[in-house]
Short mmCIF file of C-alpha atoms in Angstrom, two decimals:
data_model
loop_
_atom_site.label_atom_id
_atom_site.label_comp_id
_atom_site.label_asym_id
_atom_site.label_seq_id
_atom_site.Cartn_x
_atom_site.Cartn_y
_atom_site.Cartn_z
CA UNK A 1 0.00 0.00 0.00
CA UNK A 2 1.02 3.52 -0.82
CA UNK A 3 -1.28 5.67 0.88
CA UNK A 4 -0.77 9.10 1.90
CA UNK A 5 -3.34 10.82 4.34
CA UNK A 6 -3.64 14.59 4.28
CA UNK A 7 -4.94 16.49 6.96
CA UNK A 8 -5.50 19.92 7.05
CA UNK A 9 -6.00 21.44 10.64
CA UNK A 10 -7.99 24.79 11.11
CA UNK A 11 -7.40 25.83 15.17
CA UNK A 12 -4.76 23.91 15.63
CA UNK A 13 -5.13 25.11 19.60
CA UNK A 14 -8.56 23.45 19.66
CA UNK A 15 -8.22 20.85 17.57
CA UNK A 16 -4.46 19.17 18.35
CA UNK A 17 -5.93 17.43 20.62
CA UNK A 18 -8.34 15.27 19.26
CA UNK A 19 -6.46 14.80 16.58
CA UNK A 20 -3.59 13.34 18.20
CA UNK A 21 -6.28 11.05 19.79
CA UNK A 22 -6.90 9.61 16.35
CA UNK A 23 -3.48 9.39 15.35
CA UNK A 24 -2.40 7.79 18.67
CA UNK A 25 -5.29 4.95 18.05
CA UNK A 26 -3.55 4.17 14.23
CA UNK A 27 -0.47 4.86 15.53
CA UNK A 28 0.84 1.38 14.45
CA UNK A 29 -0.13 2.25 10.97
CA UNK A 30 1.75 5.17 10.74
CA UNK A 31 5.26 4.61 9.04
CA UNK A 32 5.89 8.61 8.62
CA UNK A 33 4.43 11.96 9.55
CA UNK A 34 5.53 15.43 8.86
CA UNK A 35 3.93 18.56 10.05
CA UNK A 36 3.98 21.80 8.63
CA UNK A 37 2.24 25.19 9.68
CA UNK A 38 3.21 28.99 9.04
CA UNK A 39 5.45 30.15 11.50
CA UNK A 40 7.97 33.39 11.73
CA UNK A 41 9.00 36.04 14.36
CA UNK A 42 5.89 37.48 14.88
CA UNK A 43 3.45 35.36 13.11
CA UNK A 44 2.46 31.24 14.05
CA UNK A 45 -0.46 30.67 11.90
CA UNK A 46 -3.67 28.86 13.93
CA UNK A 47 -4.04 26.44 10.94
CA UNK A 48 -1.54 23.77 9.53
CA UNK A 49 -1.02 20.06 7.26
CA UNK A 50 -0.19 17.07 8.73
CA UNK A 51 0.77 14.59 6.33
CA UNK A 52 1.18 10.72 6.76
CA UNK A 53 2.38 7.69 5.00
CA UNK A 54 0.37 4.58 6.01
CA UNK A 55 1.07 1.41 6.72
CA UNK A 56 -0.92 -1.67 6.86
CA UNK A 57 -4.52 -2.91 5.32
CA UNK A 58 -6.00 -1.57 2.62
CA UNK A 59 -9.20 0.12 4.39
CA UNK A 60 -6.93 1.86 7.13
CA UNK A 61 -6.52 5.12 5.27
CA UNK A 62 -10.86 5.00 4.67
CA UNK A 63 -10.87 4.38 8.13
CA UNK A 64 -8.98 6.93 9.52
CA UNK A 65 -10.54 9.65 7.02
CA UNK A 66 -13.95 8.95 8.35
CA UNK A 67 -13.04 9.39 11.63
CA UNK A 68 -10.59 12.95 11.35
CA UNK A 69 -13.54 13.85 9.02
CA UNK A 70 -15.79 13.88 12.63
CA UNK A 71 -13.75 17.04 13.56
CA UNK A 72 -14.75 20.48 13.14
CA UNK A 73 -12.19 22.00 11.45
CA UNK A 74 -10.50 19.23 10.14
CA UNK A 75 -10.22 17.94 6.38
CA UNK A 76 -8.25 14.91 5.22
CA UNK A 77 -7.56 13.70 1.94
CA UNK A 78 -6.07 10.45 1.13
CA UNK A 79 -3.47 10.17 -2.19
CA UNK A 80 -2.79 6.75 -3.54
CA UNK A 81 -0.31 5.79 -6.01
#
């Protein structure tokens, strides 16, 4: 399987948490994540990506969509290839 999830985070303040929740749960799927939001001297931006490469069955990355997809403020988008 080559499955990347996308997940883009509005409020990450409010939100972090629940989404670590999910990602904790699936964490045994998870063979790579990178984070990336908009950050500088005077600016740290409130939304962000978080972007995972999944391991395991093929249903995982449906799976985990539907769930993130239960937050407010919080779209994912799985890419297969």
């Amino acid at each position: 399987m080559n499955t990347i999830l996308a997940i883009k985070v509005d409020g990450r303040t409010s939100n972090a948490v629940h989404v670590q929740e999910i990602l904790t749960k699936f964490g045994c799927n998870i063979k790579a994540r990178v984070g990336f939001h908009e950050a500088g001297a005077d600016h740290c931006a409130m939304d962000g990506i978080i972007i995972l490469q999944l391991f395991g069955e093929e249903n995982i990355a449906e799976v985990m969509c539907k769930e993130l997809d239960t937050l407010e403020g919080v779209s994912p988008k799985i890419i297969e290839f």
